[in-house]
PDB file of C-alpha atoms and ligand atoms in Angstrom:
ATOM      1  CA  MET A 183     166.034 -35.452 -11.906  1.00 95.00           C
ATOM      2  CA  THR A 184     164.926 -35.813 -15.638  1.00 97.00           C
ATOM      3  CA  LEU A 185     162.315 -39.030 -15.819  1.00 98.00           C
ATOM      4  CA  ILE A 186     161.212 -40.717 -18.941  1.00 98.00           C
ATOM      5  CA  ALA A 187     158.889 -43.180 -19.460  1.00 98.00           C
ATOM      6  CA  HIS A 188     160.996 -45.158 -22.879  1.00 98.00           C
ATOM      7  CA  VAL A 189     158.436 -47.013 -24.702  1.00 98.00           C
ATOM      8  CA  SER A 190     158.863 -49.032 -28.708  1.00 98.00           C
ATOM      9  CA  ASP A 191     157.438 -50.732 -31.350  1.00 98.00           C
ATOM     10  CA  THR A 192     153.717 -50.109 -30.202  1.00 98.00           C
ATOM     11  CA  HIS A 193     152.499 -51.475 -33.279  1.00 98.00           C
ATOM     12  CA  VAL A 194     149.216 -50.401 -33.156  1.00 98.00           C
ATOM     13  CA  ASP A 195     146.970 -51.940 -35.913  1.00 98.00           C
ATOM     14  CA  GLY A 196     143.811 -51.229 -35.299  1.00 94.00           C
ATOM     15  CA  GLY A 197     143.166 -55.060 -32.673  1.00 97.00           C
ATOM     16  CA  ARG A 198     141.950 -54.908 -29.850  1.00 97.00           C
ATOM     17  CA  ARG A 199     144.927 -56.574 -28.450  1.00 98.00           C
ATOM     18  CA  ILE A 200     147.150 -54.251 -29.023  1.00 98.00           C
ATOM     19  CA  VAL A 201     144.672 -51.599 -27.508  1.00 98.00           C
ATOM     20  CA  GLU A 202     144.538 -53.438 -24.355  1.00 98.00           C
ATOM     21  CA  ARG A 203     148.315 -53.989 -24.179  1.00 98.00           C
ATOM     22  CA  THR A 204     149.334 -50.218 -24.955  1.00 98.00           C
ATOM     23  CA  THR A 205     146.417 -48.571 -21.967  1.00 98.00           C
ATOM     24  CA  ARG A 206     148.263 -50.907 -19.878  1.00 98.00           C
ATOM     25  CA  VAL A 207     150.496 -49.099 -19.734  1.00 98.00           C
ATOM     26  CA  VAL A 208     149.543 -46.305 -19.704  1.00 98.00           C
ATOM     27  CA  ASP A 209     146.945 -46.559 -16.903  1.00 98.00           C
ATOM     28  CA  TYR A 210     150.657 -48.049 -14.931  1.00 98.00           C
ATOM     29  CA  LEU A 211     152.024 -44.814 -15.901  1.00 98.00           C
ATOM     30  CA  LEU A 212     148.958 -42.393 -15.191  1.00 98.00           C
ATOM     31  CA  GLY A 213     148.647 -44.464 -11.329  1.00 97.00           C
ATOM     32  CA  LEU A 214     153.059 -43.497 -10.825  1.00 98.00           C
ATOM     33  CA  HIS A 215     153.806 -41.128  -7.779  1.00 97.00           C
ATOM     34  CA  ARG A 216     155.195 -38.498  -9.450  1.00 96.00           C
ATOM     35  CA  GLN A 217     154.702 -38.474 -12.995  1.00 96.00           C
ATOM     36  CA  VAL A 218     157.831 -38.852 -15.602  1.00 98.00           C
ATOM     37  CA  ASP A 219     158.910 -36.089 -17.408  1.00 98.00           C
ATOM     38  CA  ALA A 220     157.888 -36.925 -20.938  1.00 98.00           C
ATOM     39  CA  VAL A 221     157.347 -40.498 -22.715  1.00 98.00           C
ATOM     40  CA  LEU A 222     159.977 -41.385 -25.575  1.00 98.00           C
ATOM     41  CA  LEU A 223     157.658 -44.067 -28.050  1.00 98.00           C
ATOM     42  CA  THR A 224     161.802 -45.075 -30.625  1.00 98.00           C
ATOM     43  CA  GLY A 225     159.496 -45.912 -33.799  1.00 98.00           C
ATOM     44  CA  ASP A 226     157.197 -49.256 -35.147  1.00 98.00           C
ATOM     45  CA  LEU A 227     153.851 -46.841 -33.345  1.00 98.00           C
ATOM     46  CA  ALA A 228     151.953 -48.078 -36.020  1.00 98.00           C
ATOM     47  CA  ASP A 229     151.501 -51.271 -37.948  1.00 98.00           C
ATOM     48  CA  HIS A 230     151.121 -50.798 -41.705  1.00 98.00           C
ATOM     49  CA  GLY A 231     151.719 -46.501 -41.226  1.00 98.00           C
ATOM     50  CA  GLN A 232     148.325 -46.366 -41.510  1.00 98.00           C
ATOM     51  CA  PRO A 233     146.438 -43.031 -40.304  1.00 98.00           C
ATOM     52  CA  ASP A 234     143.630 -45.046 -38.587  1.00 98.00           C
ATOM     53  CA  GLU A 235     146.509 -46.331 -37.117  1.00 98.00           C
ATOM     54  CA  TYR A 236     148.043 -43.397 -35.663  1.00 98.00           C
ATOM     55  CA  GLU A 237     144.994 -42.046 -34.429  1.00 98.00           C
ATOM     56  CA  GLN A 238     144.305 -44.311 -32.339  1.00 98.00           C
ATOM     57  CA  LEU A 239     147.884 -44.750 -30.785  1.00 98.00           C
ATOM     58  CA  LYS A 240     147.366 -40.284 -30.818  1.00 97.00           C
ATOM     59  CA  MET A 241     144.085 -41.238 -28.648  1.00 97.00           C
ATOM     60  CA  LEU A 242     145.935 -44.128 -26.975  1.00 97.00           C
ATOM     61  CA  PHE A 243     148.160 -41.306 -25.247  1.00 97.00           C
ATOM     62  CA  LYS A 244     145.788 -38.376 -25.114  1.00 95.00           C
ATOM     63  CA  ARG A 245     145.278 -39.380 -21.670  1.00 94.00           C
ATOM     64  CA  LEU A 246     148.838 -38.869 -20.318  1.00 95.00           C
ATOM     65  CA  ASP A 247     149.155 -34.736 -20.227  1.00 92.00           C
ATOM     66  CA  VAL A 248     153.128 -34.488 -21.003  1.00 96.00           C
ATOM     67  CA  PRO A 249     155.495 -34.767 -24.437  1.00 97.00           C
ATOM     68  CA  LEU A 250     155.633 -37.688 -26.486  1.00 97.00           C
ATOM     69  CA  LEU A 251     159.137 -37.274 -27.939  1.00 98.00           C
ATOM     70  CA  HIS A 252     158.558 -39.708 -31.325  1.00 98.00           C
ATOM     71  CA  LEU A 253     159.734 -40.875 -34.362  1.00 98.00           C
ATOM     72  CA  PRO A 254     159.438 -43.250 -36.944  1.00 98.00           C
ATOM     73  CA  GLY A 255     160.287 -47.544 -37.474  1.00 98.00           C
ATOM     74  CA  ASN A 256     160.049 -49.496 -39.998  1.00 98.00           C
ATOM     75  CA  HIS A 257     156.487 -50.418 -40.104  1.00 98.00           C
ATOM     76  CA  ASP A 258     156.116 -45.816 -39.642  1.00 98.00           C
ATOM     77  CA  ARG A 259     155.245 -44.491 -43.233  1.00 98.00           C
ATOM     78  CA  ARG A 260     156.795 -41.555 -43.502  1.00 98.00           C
ATOM     79  CA  GLU A 261     154.080 -39.409 -44.811  1.00 98.00           C
ATOM     80  CA  GLU A 262     151.767 -40.421 -42.550  1.00 98.00           C
ATOM     81  CA  PHE A 263     153.985 -40.086 -39.678  1.00 98.00           C
ATOM     82  CA  VAL A 264     154.067 -36.947 -40.750  1.00 98.00           C
ATOM     83  CA  ALA A 265     150.236 -36.031 -41.599  1.00 98.00           C
ATOM     84  CA  ALA A 266     149.455 -37.357 -38.673  1.00 98.00           C
ATOM     85  CA  GLY A 267     151.459 -34.357 -36.942  1.00 97.00           C
ATOM     86  CA  LEU A 268     153.704 -36.708 -35.332  1.00 98.00           C
ATOM     87  CA  GLY A 269     156.886 -35.231 -37.455  1.00 95.00           C
ATOM     88  CA  PRO A 270     159.585 -33.728 -38.830  1.00 97.00           C
ATOM     89  CA  LEU A 271     161.065 -37.180 -39.020  1.00 98.00           C
ATOM     90  CA  ASN A 272     164.335 -35.482 -37.657  1.00 98.00           C
ATOM     91  CA  ARG A 273     164.302 -32.928 -34.403  1.00 97.00           C
ATOM     92  CA  VAL A 274     165.446 -32.015 -31.302  1.00 98.00           C
ATOM     93  CA  GLU A 275     162.810 -31.776 -28.071  1.00 98.00           C
ATOM     94  CA  CYS A 276     164.260 -30.543 -25.200  1.00 98.00           C
ATOM     95  CA  VAL A 277     162.843 -31.969 -21.950  1.00 98.00           C
ATOM     96  CA  GLY A 278     164.651 -29.023 -18.956  1.00 94.00           C
ATOM     97  CA  ASP A 279     167.788 -28.637 -19.708  1.00 95.00           C
ATOM     98  CA  VAL A 280     168.631 -32.033 -21.279  1.00 98.00           C
ATOM     99  CA  LEU A 281     168.367 -33.164 -25.542  1.00 98.00           C
ATOM    100  CA  PHE A 282     166.306 -35.405 -26.884  1.00 98.00           C
ATOM    101  CA  ALA A 283     168.312 -35.720 -30.197  1.00 98.00           C
ATOM    102  CA  LEU A 284     165.390 -37.902 -32.473  1.00 98.00           C
ATOM    103  CA  VAL A 285     166.473 -39.240 -35.635  1.00 98.00           C
ATOM    104  CA  ASP A 286     165.250 -41.543 -38.571  1.00 98.00           C
ATOM    105  CA  SER A 287     167.220 -44.189 -38.717  1.00 98.00           C
ATOM    106  CA  THR A 288     164.542 -45.880 -41.589  1.00 98.00           C
ATOM    107  CA  ILE A 289     164.654 -46.632 -45.325  1.00 98.00           C
ATOM    108  CA  PRO A 290     161.253 -45.779 -46.678  1.00 97.00           C
ATOM    109  CA  GLY A 291     160.520 -50.307 -48.131  1.00 96.00           C
ATOM    110  CA  LYS A 292     163.307 -51.718 -46.356  1.00 98.00           C
ATOM    111  CA  ASP A 293     163.281 -53.122 -42.419  1.00 98.00           C
ATOM    112  CA  GLU A 294     166.873 -52.412 -41.453  1.00 98.00           C
ATOM    113  CA  GLY A 295     167.662 -48.861 -40.763  1.00 98.00           C
ATOM    114  CA  PHE A 296     170.239 -45.829 -42.366  1.00 98.00           C
ATOM    115  CA  ILE A 297     170.476 -42.233 -40.923  1.00 98.00           C
ATOM    116  CA  GLU A 298     170.084 -40.296 -43.916  1.00 97.00           C
ATOM    117  CA  ASN A 299     170.769 -37.282 -42.010  1.00 96.00           C
ATOM    118  CA  ILE A 300     173.691 -37.820 -40.400  1.00 98.00           C
ATOM    119  CA  GLU A 301     174.926 -34.004 -40.786  1.00 98.00           C
ATOM    120  CA  TRP A 302     171.478 -33.195 -39.115  1.00 98.00           C
ATOM    121  CA  LEU A 303     172.511 -35.210 -36.165  1.00 98.00           C
ATOM    122  CA  ASP A 304     175.498 -33.247 -35.796  1.00 98.00           C
ATOM    123  CA  GLU A 305     174.488 -30.218 -36.122  1.00 98.00           C
ATOM    124  CA  ALA A 306     171.576 -31.272 -33.405  1.00 98.00           C
ATOM    125  CA  LEU A 307     174.354 -32.330 -31.526  1.00 98.00           C
ATOM    126  CA  SER A 308     176.312 -28.807 -31.027  1.00 97.00           C
ATOM    127  CA  ILE A 309     174.755 -27.786 -27.900  1.00 95.00           C
ATOM    128  CA  ASP A 310     176.286 -27.742 -24.344  1.00 93.00           C
ATOM    129  CA  GLY A 311     174.240 -29.394 -22.533  1.00 96.00           C
ATOM    130  CA  PRO A 312     173.425 -33.324 -22.169  1.00 98.00           C
ATOM    131  CA  ALA A 313     171.745 -35.127 -24.953  1.00 98.00           C
ATOM    132  CA  PHE A 314     170.378 -37.816 -25.524  1.00 98.00           C
ATOM    133  CA  VAL A 315     170.900 -39.824 -29.075  1.00 98.00           C
ATOM    134  CA  CYS A 316     167.066 -41.457 -29.925  1.00 99.00           C
ATOM    135  CA  PHE A 317     166.021 -43.883 -33.042  1.00 98.00           C
ATOM    136  CA  HIS A 318     164.660 -46.391 -34.072  1.00 98.00           C
ATOM    137  CA  HIS A 319     167.319 -49.402 -34.891  1.00 98.00           C
ATOM    138  CA  PRO A 320     170.099 -50.224 -33.218  1.00 98.00           C
ATOM    139  CA  PRO A 321     173.489 -49.709 -34.820  1.00 98.00           C
ATOM    140  CA  ILE A 322     174.879 -52.741 -34.462  1.00 98.00           C
ATOM    141  CA  ALA A 323     174.707 -56.821 -34.109  1.00 98.00           C
ATOM    142  CA  LEU A 324     173.353 -58.209 -31.132  1.00 97.00           C
ATOM    143  CA  GLU A 325     174.283 -61.615 -31.799  1.00 94.00           C
ATOM    144  CA  HIS A 326     170.770 -62.464 -33.264  1.00 95.00           C
ATOM    145  CA  PRO A 327     171.013 -63.687 -36.517  1.00 91.00           C
ATOM    146  CA  TYR A 328     167.229 -62.484 -37.214  1.00 93.00           C
ATOM    147  CA  ALA A 329     166.870 -59.072 -35.933  1.00 96.00           C
ATOM    148  CA  ASP A 330     171.462 -59.056 -37.032  1.00 97.00           C
ATOM    149  CA  ARG A 331     170.432 -58.620 -40.779  1.00 97.00           C
ATOM    150  CA  LEU A 332     167.772 -56.327 -40.404  1.00 97.00           C
ATOM    151  CA  ARG A 333     170.031 -53.201 -37.586  1.00 98.00           C
ATOM    152  CA  GLN A 334     171.300 -50.328 -38.998  1.00 98.00           C
ATOM    153  CA  PHE A 335     173.798 -50.119 -41.096  1.00 98.00           C
ATOM    154  CA  GLY A 336     176.209 -47.149 -41.329  1.00 97.00           C
ATOM    155  CA  GLU A 337     177.700 -46.681 -37.921  1.00 98.00           C
ATOM    156  CA  GLU A 338     180.761 -45.603 -38.975  1.00 98.00           C
ATOM    157  CA  ARG A 339     179.752 -42.150 -39.625  1.00 98.00           C
ATOM    158  CA  LEU A 340     177.401 -42.442 -36.714  1.00 98.00           C
ATOM    159  CA  GLU A 341     180.327 -43.751 -33.470  1.00 98.00           C
ATOM    160  CA  ALA A 342     182.248 -40.806 -35.579  1.00 98.00           C
ATOM    161  CA  VAL A 343     179.401 -38.272 -35.431  1.00 98.00           C
ATOM    162  CA  ILE A 344     178.633 -39.946 -30.999  1.00 98.00           C
ATOM    163  CA  ARG A 345     182.501 -39.853 -31.355  1.00 98.00           C
ATOM    164  CA  ARG A 346     182.336 -35.614 -31.622  1.00 98.00           C
ATOM    165  CA  HIS A 347     180.270 -34.858 -28.885  1.00 98.00           C
ATOM    166  CA  PRO A 348     181.054 -35.820 -25.112  1.00 97.00           C
ATOM    167  CA  ASN A 349     178.197 -34.371 -24.155  1.00 98.00           C
ATOM    168  CA  VAL A 350     176.039 -37.518 -25.270  1.00 98.00           C
ATOM    169  CA  VAL A 351     174.545 -39.504 -22.506  1.00 98.00           C
ATOM    170  CA  ALA A 352     173.039 -42.268 -23.825  1.00 98.00           C
ATOM    171  CA  VAL A 353     171.505 -43.759 -26.876  1.00 98.00           C
ATOM    172  CA  LEU A 354     167.780 -44.819 -26.358  1.00 99.00           C
ATOM    173  CA  CYS A 355     166.490 -47.374 -29.217  1.00 98.00           C
ATOM    174  CA  GLY A 356     164.137 -50.174 -29.762  1.00 98.00           C
ATOM    175  CA  HIS A 357     162.845 -52.067 -32.582  1.00 98.00           C
ATOM    176  CA  PHE A 358     164.735 -55.313 -31.035  1.00 98.00           C
ATOM    177  CA  HIS A 359     162.273 -56.096 -29.120  1.00 98.00           C
ATOM    178  CA  THR A 360     163.386 -57.294 -25.757  1.00 97.00           C
ATOM    179  CA  PRO A 361     164.488 -55.483 -23.261  1.00 97.00           C
ATOM    180  CA  THR A 362     168.504 -55.491 -23.754  1.00 98.00           C
ATOM    181  CA  VAL A 363     172.116 -53.016 -22.592  1.00 98.00           C
ATOM    182  CA  THR A 364     175.208 -52.650 -24.296  1.00 98.00           C
ATOM    183  CA  THR A 365     177.674 -50.296 -25.297  1.00 98.00           C
ATOM    184  CA  PHE A 366     178.104 -48.284 -28.410  1.00 98.00           C
ATOM    185  CA  ALA A 367     180.411 -45.583 -29.953  1.00 98.00           C
ATOM    186  CA  GLY A 368     181.295 -45.511 -25.353  1.00 98.00           C
ATOM    187  CA  VAL A 369     177.852 -44.790 -24.380  1.00 98.00           C
ATOM    188  CA  PRO A 370     175.166 -46.702 -22.813  1.00 98.00           C
ATOM    189  CA  LEU A 371     173.213 -48.501 -25.646  1.00 98.00           C
ATOM    190  CA  VAL A 372     169.662 -48.863 -24.520  1.00 98.00           C
ATOM    191  CA  ILE A 373     166.828 -50.379 -25.606  1.00 98.00           C
ATOM    192  CA  ALA A 374     163.050 -50.634 -24.748  1.00 98.00           C
ATOM    193  CA  PRO A 375     161.461 -53.962 -25.044  1.00 98.00           C
ATOM    194  CA  GLY A 376     157.985 -54.106 -27.321  1.00 98.00           C
ATOM    195  CA  ILE A 377     154.814 -53.882 -26.680  1.00 98.00           C
ATOM    196  CA  LYS A 378     153.878 -56.029 -29.316  1.00 98.00           C
ATOM    197  CA  SER A 379     155.980 -58.914 -29.155  1.00 98.00           C
ATOM    198  CA  THR A 380     158.562 -59.810 -27.332  1.00 97.00           C
ATOM    199  CA  LEU A 381     162.106 -60.971 -29.586  1.00 96.00           C
ATOM    200  CA  ILE A 382     163.378 -65.336 -28.968  1.00 96.00           C
ATOM    201  CA  MET A 383     166.892 -65.307 -28.690  1.00 95.00           C
ATOM    202  CA  PRO A 384     169.160 -67.888 -29.986  1.00 93.00           C
ATOM    203  CA  TRP A 385     169.591 -69.673 -26.344  1.00 93.00           C
ATOM    204  CA  GLU A 386     165.967 -70.334 -25.378  1.00 94.00           C
ATOM    205  CA  ARG A 387     165.073 -71.281 -28.613  1.00 89.00           C
ATOM    206  CA  GLU A 388     165.862 -72.150 -32.624  1.00 84.00           C
ATOM    207  CA  THR A 389     164.033 -70.158 -33.974  1.00 81.00           C
ATOM    208  CA  ASP A 390     163.017 -67.007 -36.013  1.00 80.00           C
ATOM    209  CA  GLY A 391     159.963 -66.161 -34.383  1.00 89.00           C
ATOM    210  CA  MET A 392     158.653 -63.773 -31.259  1.00 94.00           C
ATOM    211  CA  ASP A 393     156.898 -64.477 -27.911  1.00 95.00           C
ATOM    212  CA  TYR A 394     152.988 -62.894 -28.021  1.00 96.00           C
ATOM    213  CA  ASP A 395     152.261 -63.895 -24.533  1.00 93.00           C
ATOM    214  CA  ASP A 396     154.434 -62.703 -22.390  1.00 94.00           C
ATOM    215  CA  ARG A 397     153.040 -58.997 -20.617  1.00 96.00           C
ATOM    216  CA  PRO A 398     154.388 -55.547 -22.279  1.00 97.00           C
ATOM    217  CA  ALA A 399     157.031 -53.894 -20.789  1.00 98.00           C
ATOM    218  CA  LEU A 400     158.721 -50.389 -20.907  1.00 98.00           C
ATOM    219  CA  VAL A 401     161.997 -48.864 -19.353  1.00 98.00           C
ATOM    220  CA  PHE A 402     162.677 -45.850 -17.163  1.00 98.00           C
ATOM    221  CA  HIS A 403     165.516 -43.378 -17.728  1.00 98.00           C
ATOM    222  CA  GLN A 404     166.389 -41.669 -14.596  1.00 98.00           C
ATOM    223  CA  TYR A 405     168.992 -38.452 -15.424  1.00 98.00           C
ATOM    224  CA  THR A 406     169.918 -36.759 -12.046  1.00 96.00           C
ATOM    225  CA  GLY A 407     173.791 -35.653 -11.170  1.00 90.00           C
ATOM    226  CA  GLY A 408     175.337 -37.057 -14.367  1.00 93.00           C
ATOM    227  CA  ARG A 409     173.832 -40.131 -13.794  1.00 97.00           C
ATOM    228  CA  LEU A 410     171.426 -42.092 -16.512  1.00 98.00           C
ATOM    229  CA  THR A 411     169.921 -44.753 -14.337  1.00 98.00           C
ATOM    230  CA  SER A 412     168.129 -47.005 -16.699  1.00 98.00           C
ATOM    231  CA  THR A 413     165.326 -49.510 -14.794  1.00 98.00           C
ATOM    232  CA  TYR A 414     163.195 -51.320 -16.243  1.00 98.00           C
ATOM    233  CA  LYS A 415     159.666 -52.517 -15.633  1.00 98.00           C
ATOM    234  CA  ILE A 416     157.117 -55.623 -16.989  1.00 98.00           C
ATOM    235  CA  LEU A 417     153.789 -55.079 -16.424  1.00 97.00           C
TER     236      LEU A 417
HETATM  237 FE1  LIG B 299     158.968 -53.252 -33.577  1.00 89.10          FE
HETATM  238 FE1  LIG B 300     161.208 -52.459 -36.235  1.00 89.10          FE
END
């Protein structure tokens, strides 16, 4: 069984609030009965993509002695992300016999997303074993007027690539700051909550805003016997 803790949108900014919320997650993971096999961080690791923010992020997660599968979000900056030792921007990591394709879906200077190097993903998925496709921006509209303007575009290319590789188990992403599950290209699309904040959905209140009072949360992905089970945990 492969067990992944999926954490997203920490937006580390040098402030105490984010340190406290991220520390709560790390402390919780350290106290688990069974240690996770890896931690997946799906972007917006830093709030302004600054070197000191990446140093703080690395410090916060250092206590967890497990692989970190990280990729950039729209708040990260490519050059600083790589300079902090978090690159390359597109990379493959294996956890046991499960492959994680970590894809850069950012467009420098913009909040919406697009996978520039779709050929790289096509190549990365050309293996026999199970594979997860991970990036920051959800590639479809999620019926939230504000967030949908900042989603990932060009999803027809991505869908074609995923459908070409039946070994893809699921797509995992962040950016939406809300625990959400849907489907894309015939597989589950599982979105992690945001550590920094939670998006207010249109049926809750009429606002484009975020809720900063919600507790931090994460999602566990358990992959066993060919089946993915995702379990959300609010801390
Ligand atoms: Fe974010
Ligand atoms: Fe984002």
